[in-house]
C-alpha atoms as an extended CHARMM CRD file, in Angstrom:
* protein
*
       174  EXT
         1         1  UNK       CA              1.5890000000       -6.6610000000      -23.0770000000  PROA      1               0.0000000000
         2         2  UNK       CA              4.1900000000       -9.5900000000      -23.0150000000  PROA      2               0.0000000000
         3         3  UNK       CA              5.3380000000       -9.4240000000      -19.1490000000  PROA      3               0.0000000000
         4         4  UNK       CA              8.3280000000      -12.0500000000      -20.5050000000  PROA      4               0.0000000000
         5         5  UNK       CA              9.4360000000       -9.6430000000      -22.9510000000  PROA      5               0.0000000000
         6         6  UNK       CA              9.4670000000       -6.6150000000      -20.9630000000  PROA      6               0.0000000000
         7         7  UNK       CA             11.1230000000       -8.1230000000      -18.1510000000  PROA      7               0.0000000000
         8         8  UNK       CA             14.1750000000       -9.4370000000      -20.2820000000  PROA      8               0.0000000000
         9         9  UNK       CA             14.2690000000       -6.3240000000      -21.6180000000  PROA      9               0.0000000000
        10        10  UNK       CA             14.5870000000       -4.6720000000      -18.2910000000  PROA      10              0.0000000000
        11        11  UNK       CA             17.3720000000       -7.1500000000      -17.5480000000  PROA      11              0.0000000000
        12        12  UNK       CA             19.3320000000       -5.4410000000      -20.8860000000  PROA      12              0.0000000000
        13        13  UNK       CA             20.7960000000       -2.8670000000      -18.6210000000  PROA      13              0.0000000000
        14        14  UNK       CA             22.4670000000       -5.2780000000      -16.3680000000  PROA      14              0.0000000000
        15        15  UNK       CA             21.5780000000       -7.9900000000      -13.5780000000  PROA      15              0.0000000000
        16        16  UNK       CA             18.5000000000       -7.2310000000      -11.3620000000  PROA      16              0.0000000000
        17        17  UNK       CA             16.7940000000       -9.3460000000       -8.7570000000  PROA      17              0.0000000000
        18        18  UNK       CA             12.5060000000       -9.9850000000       -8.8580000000  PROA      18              0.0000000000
        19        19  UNK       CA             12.0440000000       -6.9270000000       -6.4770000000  PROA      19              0.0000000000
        20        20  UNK       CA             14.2680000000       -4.7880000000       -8.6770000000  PROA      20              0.0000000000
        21        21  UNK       CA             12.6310000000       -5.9210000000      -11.8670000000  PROA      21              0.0000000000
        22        22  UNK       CA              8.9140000000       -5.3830000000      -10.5500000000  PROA      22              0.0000000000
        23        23  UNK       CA             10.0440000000       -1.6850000000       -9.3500000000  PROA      23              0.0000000000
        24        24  UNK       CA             11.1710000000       -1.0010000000      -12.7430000000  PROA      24              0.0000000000
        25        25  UNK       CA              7.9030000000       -2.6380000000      -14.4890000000  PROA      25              0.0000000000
        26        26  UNK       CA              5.7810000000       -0.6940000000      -11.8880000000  PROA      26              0.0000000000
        27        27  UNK       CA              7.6700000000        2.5160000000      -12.4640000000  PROA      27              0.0000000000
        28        28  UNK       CA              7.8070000000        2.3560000000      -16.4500000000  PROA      28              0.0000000000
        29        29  UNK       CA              4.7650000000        0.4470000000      -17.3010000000  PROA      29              0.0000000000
        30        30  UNK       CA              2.4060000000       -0.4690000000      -14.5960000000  PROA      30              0.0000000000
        31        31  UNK       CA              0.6690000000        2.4980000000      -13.4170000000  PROA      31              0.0000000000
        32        32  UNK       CA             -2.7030000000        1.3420000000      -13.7870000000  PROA      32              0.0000000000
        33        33  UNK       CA             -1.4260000000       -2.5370000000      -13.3430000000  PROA      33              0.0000000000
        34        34  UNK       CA              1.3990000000       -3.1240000000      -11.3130000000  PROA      34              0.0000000000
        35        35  UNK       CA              2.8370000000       -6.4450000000      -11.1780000000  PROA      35              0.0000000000
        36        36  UNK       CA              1.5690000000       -8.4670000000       -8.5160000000  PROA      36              0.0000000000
        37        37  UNK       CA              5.4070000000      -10.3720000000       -7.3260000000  PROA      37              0.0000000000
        38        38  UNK       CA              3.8080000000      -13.7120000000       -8.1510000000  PROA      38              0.0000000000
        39        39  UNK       CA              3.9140000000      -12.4190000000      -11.2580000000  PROA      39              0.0000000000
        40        40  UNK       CA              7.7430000000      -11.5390000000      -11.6470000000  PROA      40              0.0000000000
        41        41  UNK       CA              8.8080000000      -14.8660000000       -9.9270000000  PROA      41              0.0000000000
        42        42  UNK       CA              6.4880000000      -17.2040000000      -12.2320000000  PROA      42              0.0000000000
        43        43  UNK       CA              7.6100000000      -14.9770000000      -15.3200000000  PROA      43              0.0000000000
        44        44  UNK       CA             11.4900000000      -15.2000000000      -14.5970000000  PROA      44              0.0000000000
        45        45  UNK       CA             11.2430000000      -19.2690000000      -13.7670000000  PROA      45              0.0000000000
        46        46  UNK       CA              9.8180000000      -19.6150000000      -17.3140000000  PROA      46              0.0000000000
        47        47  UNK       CA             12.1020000000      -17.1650000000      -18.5300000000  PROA      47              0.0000000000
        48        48  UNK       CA             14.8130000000      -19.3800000000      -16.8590000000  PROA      48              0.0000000000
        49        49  UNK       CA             13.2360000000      -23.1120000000      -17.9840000000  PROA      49              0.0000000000
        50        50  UNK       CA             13.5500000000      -21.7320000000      -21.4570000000  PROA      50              0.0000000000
        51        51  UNK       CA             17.1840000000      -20.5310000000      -21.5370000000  PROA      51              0.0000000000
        52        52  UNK       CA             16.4890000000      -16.7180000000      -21.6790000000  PROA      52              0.0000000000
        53        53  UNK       CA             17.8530000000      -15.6170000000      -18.4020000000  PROA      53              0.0000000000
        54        54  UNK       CA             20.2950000000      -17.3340000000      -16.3470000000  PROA      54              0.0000000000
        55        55  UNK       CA             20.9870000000      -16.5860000000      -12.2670000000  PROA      55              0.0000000000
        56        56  UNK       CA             23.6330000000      -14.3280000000      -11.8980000000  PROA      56              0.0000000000
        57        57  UNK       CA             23.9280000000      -14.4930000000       -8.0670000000  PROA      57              0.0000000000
        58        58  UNK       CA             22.2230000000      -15.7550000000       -5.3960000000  PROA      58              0.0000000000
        59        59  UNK       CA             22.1810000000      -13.4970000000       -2.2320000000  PROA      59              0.0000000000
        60        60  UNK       CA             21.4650000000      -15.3640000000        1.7250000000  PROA      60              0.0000000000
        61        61  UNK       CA             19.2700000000      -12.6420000000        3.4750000000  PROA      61              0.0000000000
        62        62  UNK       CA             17.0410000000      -13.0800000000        6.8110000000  PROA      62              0.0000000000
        63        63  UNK       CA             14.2510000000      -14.0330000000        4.3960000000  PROA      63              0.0000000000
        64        64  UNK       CA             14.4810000000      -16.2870000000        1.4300000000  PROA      64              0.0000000000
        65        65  UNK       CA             17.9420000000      -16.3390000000       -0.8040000000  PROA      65              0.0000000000
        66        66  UNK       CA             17.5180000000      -13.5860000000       -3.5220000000  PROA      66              0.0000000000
        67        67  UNK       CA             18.8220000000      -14.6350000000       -7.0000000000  PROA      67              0.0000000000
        68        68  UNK       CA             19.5710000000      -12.3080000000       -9.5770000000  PROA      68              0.0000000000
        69        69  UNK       CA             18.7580000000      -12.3740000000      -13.3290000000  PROA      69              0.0000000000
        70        70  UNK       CA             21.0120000000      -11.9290000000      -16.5130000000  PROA      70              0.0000000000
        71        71  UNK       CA             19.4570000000      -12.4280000000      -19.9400000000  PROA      71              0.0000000000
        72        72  UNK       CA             21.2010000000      -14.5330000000      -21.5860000000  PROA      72              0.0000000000
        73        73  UNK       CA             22.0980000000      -13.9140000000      -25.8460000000  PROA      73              0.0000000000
        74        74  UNK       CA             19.1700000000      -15.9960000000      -26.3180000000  PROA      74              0.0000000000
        75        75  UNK       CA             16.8030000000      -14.0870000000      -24.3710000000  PROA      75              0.0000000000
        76        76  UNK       CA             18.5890000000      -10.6520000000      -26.2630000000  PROA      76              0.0000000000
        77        77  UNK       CA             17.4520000000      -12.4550000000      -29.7530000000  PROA      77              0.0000000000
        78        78  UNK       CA             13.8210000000      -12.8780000000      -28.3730000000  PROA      78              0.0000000000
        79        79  UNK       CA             13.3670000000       -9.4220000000      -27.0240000000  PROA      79              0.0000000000
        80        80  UNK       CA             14.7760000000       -7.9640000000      -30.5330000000  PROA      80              0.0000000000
        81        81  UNK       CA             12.1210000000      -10.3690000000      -32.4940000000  PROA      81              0.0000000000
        82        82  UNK       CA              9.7870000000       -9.3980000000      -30.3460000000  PROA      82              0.0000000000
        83        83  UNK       CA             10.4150000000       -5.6050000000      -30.8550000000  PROA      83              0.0000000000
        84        84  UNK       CA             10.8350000000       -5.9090000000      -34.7280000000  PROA      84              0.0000000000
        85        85  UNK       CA              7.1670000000       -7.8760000000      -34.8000000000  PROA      85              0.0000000000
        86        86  UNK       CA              4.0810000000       -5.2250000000      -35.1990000000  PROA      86              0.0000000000
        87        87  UNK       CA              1.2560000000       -5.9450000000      -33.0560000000  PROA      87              0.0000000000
        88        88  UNK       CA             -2.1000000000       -6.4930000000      -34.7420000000  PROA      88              0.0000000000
        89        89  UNK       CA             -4.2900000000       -3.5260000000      -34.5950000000  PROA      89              0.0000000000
        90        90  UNK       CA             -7.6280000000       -4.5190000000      -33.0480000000  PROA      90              0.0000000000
        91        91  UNK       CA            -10.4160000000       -4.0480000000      -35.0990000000  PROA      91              0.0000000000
        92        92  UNK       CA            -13.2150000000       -4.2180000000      -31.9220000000  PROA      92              0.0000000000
        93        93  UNK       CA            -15.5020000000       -6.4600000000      -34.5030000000  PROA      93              0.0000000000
        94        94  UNK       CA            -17.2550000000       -8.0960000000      -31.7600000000  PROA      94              0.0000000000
        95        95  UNK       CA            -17.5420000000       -5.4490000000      -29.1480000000  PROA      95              0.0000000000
        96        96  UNK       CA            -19.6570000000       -5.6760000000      -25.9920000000  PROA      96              0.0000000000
        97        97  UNK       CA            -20.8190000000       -2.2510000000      -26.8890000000  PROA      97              0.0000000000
        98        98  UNK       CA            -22.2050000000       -3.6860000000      -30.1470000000  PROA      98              0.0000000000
        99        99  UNK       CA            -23.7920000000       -6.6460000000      -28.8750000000  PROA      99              0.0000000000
       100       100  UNK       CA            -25.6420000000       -4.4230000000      -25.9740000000  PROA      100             0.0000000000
       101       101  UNK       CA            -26.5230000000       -2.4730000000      -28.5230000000  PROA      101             0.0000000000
       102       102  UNK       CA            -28.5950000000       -4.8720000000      -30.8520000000  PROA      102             0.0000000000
       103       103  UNK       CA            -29.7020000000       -7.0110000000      -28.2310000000  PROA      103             0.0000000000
       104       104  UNK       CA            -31.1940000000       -3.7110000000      -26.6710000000  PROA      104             0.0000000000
       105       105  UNK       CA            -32.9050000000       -3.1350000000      -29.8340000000  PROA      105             0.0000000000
       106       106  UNK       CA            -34.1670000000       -6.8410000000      -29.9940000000  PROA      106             0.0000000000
       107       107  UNK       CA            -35.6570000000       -7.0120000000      -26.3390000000  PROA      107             0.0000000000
       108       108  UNK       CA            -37.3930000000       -3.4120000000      -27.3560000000  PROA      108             0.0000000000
       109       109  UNK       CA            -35.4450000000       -1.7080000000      -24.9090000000  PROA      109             0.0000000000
       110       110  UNK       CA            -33.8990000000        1.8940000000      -25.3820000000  PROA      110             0.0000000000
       111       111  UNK       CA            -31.0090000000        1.6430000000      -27.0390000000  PROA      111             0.0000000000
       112       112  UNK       CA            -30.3580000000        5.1030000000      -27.4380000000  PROA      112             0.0000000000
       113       113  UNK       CA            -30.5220000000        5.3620000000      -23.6730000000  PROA      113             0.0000000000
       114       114  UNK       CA            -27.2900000000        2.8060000000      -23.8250000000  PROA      114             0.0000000000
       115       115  UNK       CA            -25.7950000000        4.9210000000      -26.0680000000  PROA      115             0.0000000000
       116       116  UNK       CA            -25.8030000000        7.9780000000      -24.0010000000  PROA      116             0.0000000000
       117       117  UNK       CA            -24.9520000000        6.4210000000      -20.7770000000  PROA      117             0.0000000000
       118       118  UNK       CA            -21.5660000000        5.1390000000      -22.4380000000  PROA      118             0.0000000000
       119       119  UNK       CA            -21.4020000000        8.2570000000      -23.7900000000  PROA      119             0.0000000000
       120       120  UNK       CA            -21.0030000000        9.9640000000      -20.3250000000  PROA      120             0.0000000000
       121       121  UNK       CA            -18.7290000000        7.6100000000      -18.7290000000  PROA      121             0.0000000000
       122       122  UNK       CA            -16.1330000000        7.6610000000      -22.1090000000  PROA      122             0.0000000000
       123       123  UNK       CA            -16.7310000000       11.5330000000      -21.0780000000  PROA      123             0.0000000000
       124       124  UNK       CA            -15.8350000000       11.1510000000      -18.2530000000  PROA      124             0.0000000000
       125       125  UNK       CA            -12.7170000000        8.7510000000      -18.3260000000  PROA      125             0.0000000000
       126       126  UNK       CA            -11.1210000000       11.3970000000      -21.0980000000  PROA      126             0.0000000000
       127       127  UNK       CA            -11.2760000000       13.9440000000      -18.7710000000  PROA      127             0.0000000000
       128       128  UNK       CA            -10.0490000000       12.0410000000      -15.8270000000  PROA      128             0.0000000000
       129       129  UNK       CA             -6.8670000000       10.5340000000      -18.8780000000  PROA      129             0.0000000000
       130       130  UNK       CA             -6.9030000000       14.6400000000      -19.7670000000  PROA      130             0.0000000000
       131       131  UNK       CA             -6.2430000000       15.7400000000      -16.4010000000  PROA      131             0.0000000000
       132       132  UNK       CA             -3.7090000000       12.5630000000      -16.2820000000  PROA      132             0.0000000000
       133       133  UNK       CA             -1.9810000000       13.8180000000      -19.1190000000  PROA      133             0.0000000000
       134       134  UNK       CA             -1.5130000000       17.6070000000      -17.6250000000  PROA      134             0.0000000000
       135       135  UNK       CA              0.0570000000       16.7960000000      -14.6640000000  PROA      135             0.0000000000
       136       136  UNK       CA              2.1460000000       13.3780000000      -15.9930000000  PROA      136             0.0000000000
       137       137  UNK       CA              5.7340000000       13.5300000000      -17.4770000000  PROA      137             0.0000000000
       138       138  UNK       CA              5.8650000000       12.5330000000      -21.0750000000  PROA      138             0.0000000000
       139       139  UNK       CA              5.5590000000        8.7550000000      -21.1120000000  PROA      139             0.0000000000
       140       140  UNK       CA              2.4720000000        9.1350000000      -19.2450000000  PROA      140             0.0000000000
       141       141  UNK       CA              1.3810000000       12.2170000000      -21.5510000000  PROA      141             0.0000000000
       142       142  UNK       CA              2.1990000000        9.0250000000      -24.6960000000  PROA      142             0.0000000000
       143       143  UNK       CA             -0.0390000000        6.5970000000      -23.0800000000  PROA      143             0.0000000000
       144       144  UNK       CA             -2.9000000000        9.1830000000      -22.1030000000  PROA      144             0.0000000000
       145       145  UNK       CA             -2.8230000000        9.9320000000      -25.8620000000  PROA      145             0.0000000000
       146       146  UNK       CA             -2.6840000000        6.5270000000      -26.7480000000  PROA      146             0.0000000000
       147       147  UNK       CA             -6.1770000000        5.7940000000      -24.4100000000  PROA      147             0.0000000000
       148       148  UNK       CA             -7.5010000000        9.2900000000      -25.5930000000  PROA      148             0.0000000000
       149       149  UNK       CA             -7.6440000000        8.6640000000      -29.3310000000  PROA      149             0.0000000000
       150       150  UNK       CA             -8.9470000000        5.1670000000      -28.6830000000  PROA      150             0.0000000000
       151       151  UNK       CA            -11.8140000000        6.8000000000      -26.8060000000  PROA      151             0.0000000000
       152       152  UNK       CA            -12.4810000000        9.7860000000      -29.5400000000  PROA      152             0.0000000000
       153       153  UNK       CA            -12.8160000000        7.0360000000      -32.0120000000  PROA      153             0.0000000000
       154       154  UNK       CA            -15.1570000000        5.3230000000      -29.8580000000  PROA      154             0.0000000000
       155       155  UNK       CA            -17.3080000000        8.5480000000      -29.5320000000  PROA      155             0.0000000000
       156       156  UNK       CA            -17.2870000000        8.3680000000      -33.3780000000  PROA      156             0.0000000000
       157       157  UNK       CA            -18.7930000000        5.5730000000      -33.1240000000  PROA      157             0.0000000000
       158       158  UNK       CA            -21.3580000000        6.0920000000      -30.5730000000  PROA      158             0.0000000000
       159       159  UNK       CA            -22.5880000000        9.0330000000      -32.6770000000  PROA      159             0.0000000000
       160       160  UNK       CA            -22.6840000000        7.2930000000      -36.1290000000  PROA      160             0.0000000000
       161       161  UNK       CA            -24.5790000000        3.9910000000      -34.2990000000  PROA      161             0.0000000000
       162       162  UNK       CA            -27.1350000000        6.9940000000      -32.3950000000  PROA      162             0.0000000000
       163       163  UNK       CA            -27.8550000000        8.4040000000      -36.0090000000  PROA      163             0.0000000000
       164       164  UNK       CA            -28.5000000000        5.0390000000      -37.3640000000  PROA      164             0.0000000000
       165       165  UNK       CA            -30.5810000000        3.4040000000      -34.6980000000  PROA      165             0.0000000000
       166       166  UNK       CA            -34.2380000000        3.4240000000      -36.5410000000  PROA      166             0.0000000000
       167       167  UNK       CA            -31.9450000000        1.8270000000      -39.5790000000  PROA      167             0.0000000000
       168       168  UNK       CA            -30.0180000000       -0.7140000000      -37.3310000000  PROA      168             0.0000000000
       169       169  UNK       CA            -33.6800000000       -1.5660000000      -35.3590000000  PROA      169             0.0000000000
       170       170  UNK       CA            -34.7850000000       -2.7080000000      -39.0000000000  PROA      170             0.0000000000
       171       171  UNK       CA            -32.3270000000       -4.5750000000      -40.3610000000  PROA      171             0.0000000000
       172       172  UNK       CA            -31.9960000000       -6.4590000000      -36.7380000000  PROA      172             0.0000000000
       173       173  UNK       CA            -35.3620000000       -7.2420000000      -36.5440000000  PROA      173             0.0000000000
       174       174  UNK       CA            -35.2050000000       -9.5500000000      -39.8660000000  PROA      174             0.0000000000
């Protein structure tokens, strides 16, 4: 996820300050990752350096001053770009999985017993993401989808690869 983009397009809606903007990010995005404030404040003086967001206002408090961000018609262009640019599905060619899998097979070790251990903890994250889903509001039903197919597929796999292991053992051991 592009922290830059999402943050200017939080600032869309109107002016917000680095607390304001992390709330927002945490709220909308960042339920398994919130931003870490470091983060906002490094993001925004890039996003500043490079003409996307300006300072609004700058606010004296008991603390430090707190400035507050407007994109700029710049930064408006780049989140649109960004947005109209598809993001390149992953194909997972060199997974970890993979490589345990084969080097398991090349060390003589049981790679079917690798198999079945990732098997039971992709078990159990869906139903830990299931039991997300039932309780969440619909953007975090979207995302638990999102995970949930990713991990079916995976299972897919798992059971193909477990089905082919005396064939796979061969051709490895060339």
């Amino acid at each position: 996820m592009s922290i830059g983009h999402t943050l200017l397009g939080l600032l869309e809606s109107g002016p917000r300050h680095g607390y304001d903007l992390k709330r927002a990010f945490d709220e909308k995005f960042g339920h398994d990752r919130p931003l870490h404030y470091g983060q906002v404040y490094s993001t925004m003086s890039r996003l500043l350096k490079n003409g996307l967001v300006v300072v609004d206002g700058i606010e004296a408090g008991g603390g430090p001053e707190r400035k507050r961000y407007a994109i700029t018609d710049a930064g408006i262009t780049d989140v649109q770009q960004w947005l109209a640019t598809p993001e390149k599905p992953e194909p997972y060619l060199q997974s970890t999985l993979y490589t345990k899998v084969v080097l398991a097979l090349l060390t003589h070790r049981d790679a079917a017993d690798i198999l079945d251990t990732q098997r039971s903890e992709h078990l159990r994250s869906m139903r830990i993401l299931t039991d997300r889903k039932r309780k969440g509001d619909l953007a975090d039903q979207l995302i638990c989808d999102h995970a949930l197919f990713h991990l079916e597929a995976d299972l897919r796999w798992l059971e193909l690869t477990a089905a082919r292991l005396d064939k796979l053992r061969e051709a490895v051991a060339r």
